[in-house]
C-alpha positions as protocol buffer text, in pm:
chain_id: "A"
residue {
  index: 1
  type: MET
  ca { x: 1302 y: 6672 z: -3312 }
}
residue {
  index: 2
  type: GLU
  ca { x: 1129 y: 6398 z: -3506 }
}
residue {
  index: 3
  type: ARG
  ca { x: 1171 y: 6026 z: -3428 }
}
residue {
  index: 4
  type: GLU
  ca { x: 1161 y: 5754 z: -3686 }
}
residue {
  index: 5
  type: ARG
  ca { x: 1074 y: 5399 z: -3586 }
}
residue {
  index: 6
  type: VAL
  ca { x: 1332 y: 5148 z: -3700 }
}
residue {
  index: 7
  type: LYS
  ca { x: 1212 y: 4803 z: -3797 }
}
residue {
  index: 8
  type: ASP
  ca { x: 1314 y: 4527 z: -3553 }
}
residue {
  index: 9
  type: MET
  ca { x: 1595 y: 4309 z: -3680 }
}
residue {
  index: 10
  type: GLU
  ca { x: 1514 y: 3958 z: -3795 }
}
residue {
  index: 11
  type: ALA
  ca { x: 1610 y: 3679 z: -3553 }
}
residue {
  index: 12
  type: ASP
  ca { x: 1903 y: 3562 z: -3768 }
}
residue {
  index: 13
  type: GLN
  ca { x: 2049 y: 3916 z: -3770 }
}
residue {
  index: 14
  type: LEU
  ca { x: 2048 y: 3960 z: -3391 }
}
residue {
  index: 15
  type: SER
  ca { x: 2367 y: 3975 z: -3192 }
}
residue {
  index: 16
  type: GLY
  ca { x: 2421 y: 3724 z: -2915 }
}
residue {
  index: 17
  type: TYR
  ca { x: 2331 y: 3991 z: -2662 }
}
residue {
  index: 18
  type: GLU
  ca { x: 2001 y: 4073 z: -2834 }
}
residue {
  index: 19
  type: LYS
  ca { x: 1911 y: 3702 z: -2855 }
}
residue {
  index: 20
  type: MET
  ca { x: 1977 y: 3669 z: -2483 }
}
residue {
  index: 21
  type: VAL
  ca { x: 1761 y: 3976 z: -2407 }
}
residue {
  index: 22
  type: ARG
  ca { x: 1475 y: 3827 z: -2610 }
}
residue {
  index: 23
  type: HIS
  ca { x: 1518 y: 3487 z: -2441 }
}
residue {
  index: 24
  type: TYR
  ca { x: 1488 y: 3640 z: -2092 }
}
residue {
  index: 25
  type: GLN
  ca { x: 1196 y: 3856 z: -2201 }
}
residue {
  index: 26
  type: SER
  ca { x: 1018 y: 3549 z: -2337 }
}
residue {
  index: 27
  type: TRP
  ca { x: 1088 y: 3363 z: -2011 }
}
residue {
  index: 28
  type: SER
  ca { x: 954 y: 3657 z: -1808 }
}
residue {
  index: 29
  type: ASP
  ca { x: 642 y: 3680 z: -2025 }
}
residue {
  index: 30
  type: ARG
  ca { x: 582 y: 3308 z: -1977 }
}
residue {
  index: 31
  type: MET
  ca { x: 596 y: 3347 z: -1598 }
}
residue {
  index: 32
  type: LYS
  ca { x: 336 y: 3626 z: -1621 }
}
residue {
  index: 33
  type: THR
  ca { x: 97 y: 3472 z: -1873 }
}
residue {
  index: 34
  type: GLY
  ca { x: 147 y: 3094 z: -1866 }
}
residue {
  index: 35
  type: LYS
  ca { x: -108 y: 2846 z: -1735 }
}
residue {
  index: 36
  type: LEU
  ca { x: -147 y: 2839 z: -1358 }
}
residue {
  index: 37
  type: LEU
  ca { x: -369 y: 2528 z: -1352 }
}
residue {
  index: 38
  type: ILE
  ca { x: -279 y: 2206 z: -1530 }
}
residue {
  index: 39
  type: ARG
  ca { x: -570 y: 1965 z: -1524 }
}
residue {
  index: 40
  type: GLY
  ca { x: -484 y: 1598 z: -1509 }
}
residue {
  index: 41
  type: ASP
  ca { x: -764 y: 1503 z: -1746 }
}
residue {
  index: 42
  type: GLU
  ca { x: -611 y: 1733 z: -2008 }
}
residue {
  index: 43
  type: ARG
  ca { x: -285 y: 1539 z: -2006 }
}
residue {
  index: 44
  type: ASP
  ca { x: -256 y: 1192 z: -2157 }
}
residue {
  index: 45
  type: TYR
  ca { x: -34 y: 903 z: -2058 }
}
residue {
  index: 46
  type: GLN
  ca { x: 248 y: 846 z: -2302 }
}
residue {
  index: 47
  type: VAL
  ca { x: 404 y: 505 z: -2354 }
}
residue {
  index: 48
  type: SER
  ca { x: 782 y: 502 z: -2315 }
}
residue {
  index: 49
  type: ARG
  ca { x: 1065 y: 269 z: -2221 }
}
residue {
  index: 50
  type: GLN
  ca { x: 986 y: 365 z: -1862 }
}
residue {
  index: 51
  type: GLY
  ca { x: 620 y: 267 z: -1886 }
}
residue {
  index: 52
  type: PHE
  ca { x: 321 y: 500 z: -1885 }
}
residue {
  index: 53
  type: LEU
  ca { x: 405 y: 864 z: -1809 }
}
residue {
  index: 54
  type: LYS
  ca { x: 177 y: 1167 z: -1784 }
}
residue {
  index: 55
  type: TYR
  ca { x: 368 y: 1496 z: -1790 }
}
residue {
  index: 56
  type: TYR
  ca { x: 222 y: 1793 z: -1603 }
}
residue {
  index: 57
  type: LEU
  ca { x: 536 y: 2006 z: -1638 }
}
residue {
  index: 58
  type: ASN
  ca { x: 840 y: 1938 z: -1850 }
}
residue {
  index: 59
  type: PRO
  ca { x: 1100 y: 2152 z: -2024 }
}
residue {
  index: 60
  type: LEU
  ca { x: 943 y: 2093 z: -2366 }
}
residue {
  index: 61
  type: ASP
  ca { x: 604 y: 2240 z: -2269 }
}
residue {
  index: 62
  type: THR
  ca { x: 600 y: 2616 z: -2313 }
}
residue {
  index: 63
  type: ASP
  ca { x: 246 y: 2704 z: -2208 }
}
residue {
  index: 64
  type: THR
  ca { x: 287 y: 2693 z: -1828 }
}
residue {
  index: 65
  type: ALA
  ca { x: 394 y: 2967 z: -1588 }
}
residue {
  index: 66
  type: ILE
  ca { x: 678 y: 2755 z: -1447 }
}
residue {
  index: 67
  type: SER
  ca { x: 952 y: 2609 z: -1665 }
}
residue {
  index: 68
  type: SER
  ca { x: 1210 y: 2507 z: -1407 }
}
residue {
  index: 69
  type: TRP
  ca { x: 1041 y: 2190 z: -1282 }
}
residue {
  index: 70
  type: ALA
  ca { x: 953 y: 1853 z: -1426 }
}
residue {
  index: 71
  type: VAL
  ca { x: 643 y: 1696 z: -1274 }
}
residue {
  index: 72
  type: PHE
  ca { x: 505 y: 1370 z: -1404 }
}
residue {
  index: 73
  type: GLU
  ca { x: 281 y: 1085 z: -1302 }
}
residue {
  index: 74
  type: GLN
  ca { x: 392 y: 729 z: -1363 }
}
residue {
  index: 75
  type: LEU
  ca { x: 165 y: 427 z: -1385 }
}
residue {
  index: 76
  type: ILE
  ca { x: 354 y: 103 z: -1325 }
}
residue {
  index: 77
  type: LYS
  ca { x: 167 y: -208 z: -1428 }
}
residue {
  index: 78
  type: ARG
  ca { x: 459 y: -447 z: -1379 }
}
residue {
  index: 79
  type: GLN
  ca { x: 791 y: -263 z: -1378 }
}
residue {
  index: 80
  type: SER
  ca { x: 968 y: 37 z: -1519 }
}
residue {
  index: 81
  type: GLY
  ca { x: 1274 y: 16 z: -1740 }
}
residue {
  index: 82
  type: ARG
  ca { x: 1610 y: 13 z: -1563 }
}
residue {
  index: 83
  type: HIS
  ca { x: 1774 y: 350 z: -1605 }
}
residue {
  index: 84
  type: LYS
  ca { x: 2037 y: 575 z: -1459 }
}
residue {
  index: 85
  type: HIS
  ca { x: 2032 y: 947 z: -1405 }
}
residue {
  index: 86
  type: GLN
  ca { x: 2142 y: 1185 z: -1141 }
}
residue {
  index: 87
  type: GLY
  ca { x: 1907 y: 1179 z: -844 }
}
residue {
  index: 88
  type: GLY
  ca { x: 1741 y: 1477 z: -687 }
}
residue {
  index: 89
  type: VAL
  ca { x: 1398 y: 1331 z: -767 }
}
residue {
  index: 90
  type: ILE
  ca { x: 1111 y: 1327 z: -517 }
}
residue {
  index: 91
  type: ILE
  ca { x: 846 y: 1058 z: -576 }
}
residue {
  index: 92
  type: TYR
  ca { x: 514 y: 1058 z: -389 }
}
residue {
  index: 93
  type: VAL
  ca { x: 322 y: 730 z: -413 }
}
residue {
  index: 94
  type: LEU
  ca { x: -47 y: 794 z: -491 }
}
residue {
  index: 95
  type: GLU
  ca { x: -172 y: 435 z: -490 }
}
residue {
  index: 96
  type: GLY
  ca { x: -52 y: 78 z: -484 }
}
residue {
  index: 97
  type: GLU
  ca { x: 264 y: -74 z: -345 }
}
residue {
  index: 98
  type: GLY
  ca { x: 592 y: -185 z: -488 }
}
residue {
  index: 99
  type: TYR
  ca { x: 964 y: -153 z: -453 }
}
residue {
  index: 100
  type: THR
  ca { x: 1256 y: 28 z: -607 }
}
residue {
  index: 101
  type: GLU
  ca { x: 1603 y: -110 z: -651 }
}
residue {
  index: 102
  type: THR
  ca { x: 1861 y: 166 z: -644 }
}
residue {
  index: 103
  type: ASN
  ca { x: 2233 y: 91 z: -656 }
}
residue {
  index: 104
  type: GLY
  ca { x: 2177 y: -259 z: -514 }
}
residue {
  index: 105
  type: GLU
  ca { x: 1947 y: -151 z: -228 }
}
residue {
  index: 106
  type: VAL
  ca { x: 1577 y: -249 z: -230 }
}
residue {
  index: 107
  type: LEU
  ca { x: 1332 y: 11 z: -97 }
}
residue {
  index: 108
  type: GLU
  ca { x: 971 y: -106 z: -44 }
}
residue {
  index: 109
  type: TRP
  ca { x: 700 y: 159 z: -70 }
}
residue {
  index: 110
  type: GLN
  ca { x: 321 y: 195 z: -58 }
}
residue {
  index: 111
  type: SER
  ca { x: 52 y: 457 z: -102 }
}
residue {
  index: 112
  type: GLY
  ca { x: 133 y: 770 z: 98 }
}
residue {
  index: 113
  type: ASP
  ca { x: 511 y: 712 z: 101 }
}
residue {
  index: 114
  type: LEU
  ca { x: 776 y: 952 z: -25 }
}
residue {
  index: 115
  type: LEU
  ca { x: 1073 y: 807 z: -214 }
}
residue {
  index: 116
  type: LEU
  ca { x: 1389 y: 1013 z: -262 }
}
residue {
  index: 117
  type: LEU
  ca { x: 1645 y: 930 z: -531 }
}
residue {
  index: 118
  type: PRO
  ca { x: 1984 y: 1053 z: -408 }
}
residue {
  index: 119
  type: ILE
  ca { x: 2223 y: 1291 z: -577 }
}
residue {
  index: 120
  type: GLN
  ca { x: 2553 y: 1104 z: -590 }
}
residue {
  index: 121
  type: PRO
  ca { x: 2868 y: 1074 z: -801 }
}
residue {
  index: 122
  type: GLY
  ca { x: 2800 y: 882 z: -1122 }
}
residue {
  index: 123
  type: GLY
  ca { x: 2423 y: 905 z: -1090 }
}
residue {
  index: 124
  type: CYS
  ca { x: 2156 y: 676 z: -950 }
}
residue {
  index: 125
  type: ASN
  ca { x: 2098 y: 340 z: -1121 }
}
residue {
  index: 126
  type: HIS
  ca { x: 1742 y: 223 z: -1047 }
}
residue {
  index: 127
  type: GLN
  ca { x: 1428 y: 36 z: -1148 }
}
residue {
  index: 128
  type: HIS
  ca { x: 1077 y: 26 z: -1003 }
}
residue {
  index: 129
  type: TRP
  ca { x: 839 y: -270 z: -959 }
}
residue {
  index: 130
  type: ASN
  ca { x: 470 y: -302 z: -881 }
}
residue {
  index: 131
  type: LYS
  ca { x: 382 y: -575 z: -627 }
}
residue {
  index: 132
  type: ASP
  ca { x: 25 y: -633 z: -752 }
}
residue {
  index: 133
  type: GLU
  ca { x: -10 y: -636 z: -1132 }
}
residue {
  index: 134
  type: SER
  ca { x: -390 y: -667 z: -1105 }
}
residue {
  index: 135
  type: LYS
  ca { x: -407 y: -321 z: -944 }
}
residue {
  index: 136
  type: GLY
  ca { x: -110 y: -126 z: -1075 }
}
residue {
  index: 137
  type: CYS
  ca { x: 51 y: 156 z: -883 }
}
residue {
  index: 138
  type: ARG
  ca { x: 83 y: 528 z: -949 }
}
residue {
  index: 139
  type: TRP
  ca { x: 304 y: 803 z: -825 }
}
residue {
  index: 140
  type: VAL
  ca { x: 392 y: 1159 z: -905 }
}
residue {
  index: 141
  type: ALA
  ca { x: 756 y: 1267 z: -936 }
}
residue {
  index: 142
  type: PHE
  ca { x: 904 y: 1614 z: -890 }
}
residue {
  index: 143
  type: ARG
  ca { x: 1240 y: 1726 z: -1026 }
}
residue {
  index: 144
  type: ASP
  ca { x: 1403 y: 2067 z: -995 }
}
residue {
  index: 145
  type: LEU
  ca { x: 1550 y: 2126 z: -1341 }
}
residue {
  index: 146
  type: LEU
  ca { x: 1755 y: 2427 z: -1231 }
}
residue {
  index: 147
  type: VAL
  ca { x: 1952 y: 2197 z: -1000 }
}
residue {
  index: 148
  type: ALA
  ca { x: 1967 y: 1920 z: -1262 }
}
residue {
  index: 149
  type: ARG
  ca { x: 2176 y: 2140 z: -1492 }
}
residue {
  index: 150
  type: TYR
  ca { x: 2447 y: 2172 z: -1228 }
}
residue {
  index: 151
  type: ILE
  ca { x: 2470 y: 1809 z: -1118 }
}
residue {
  index: 152
  type: ALA
  ca { x: 2569 y: 1664 z: -1455 }
}
residue {
  index: 153
  type: ASN
  ca { x: 2229 y: 1513 z: -1523 }
}
residue {
  index: 154
  type: ALA
  ca { x: 2181 y: 1274 z: -1813 }
}
residue {
  index: 155
  type: ILE
  ca { x: 1943 y: 981 z: -1858 }
}
residue {
  index: 156
  type: ASP
  ca { x: 2084 y: 645 z: -1967 }
}
residue {
  index: 157
  type: GLN
  ca { x: 1874 y: 339 z: -2039 }
}
residue {
  index: 158
  type: VAL
  ca { x: 2048 y: 41 z: -1871 }
}
C-alpha cells in the first residue's frame, strides 16, 4: 500500500475544530519553547494613562513560556490615573511609599509591602499616589489572567 501526503489546508479553509487543535498546539509549543528568563533591562517603560509601565508578561507578548499571567512594573512619579477593573491583583512595593484609594478607603504602603486589590461585585475603583515626588515609587503587579476571564474583568478609565 502506498501513501500519498496531502497538503495541509490553508488557515481560512480549516474547520472550527481544526483551528482549535492548531490553537492548542501553538499554546503547547509556546510553553515548551518560550522564553524562561525575561530581563528587566530588555523591557522598556511605556507611557500610558496609568503612568509609566514596564510589562514583563502580558497577553499580547507571544515569546514567553507563560501566557496566563500579566506581570508589570509601575513607576509612579506623582499619581496613577483613576481606573476601575475587577480586582485579583497582587502588588509588591519595590521602593518608595505612597497610598492607594480603593472604593473610598485609603491604604498607605511602603517598600516591602504587599497590596491586594479585592475581587468584588462591580469591580474595584482605585488610584495610586506617591508620597515623595522627588524619589518616585515602584512596584511590580501580578495578575492571573485565567481567573480574570471568569470574573467579568474589564478596565475602565474613571
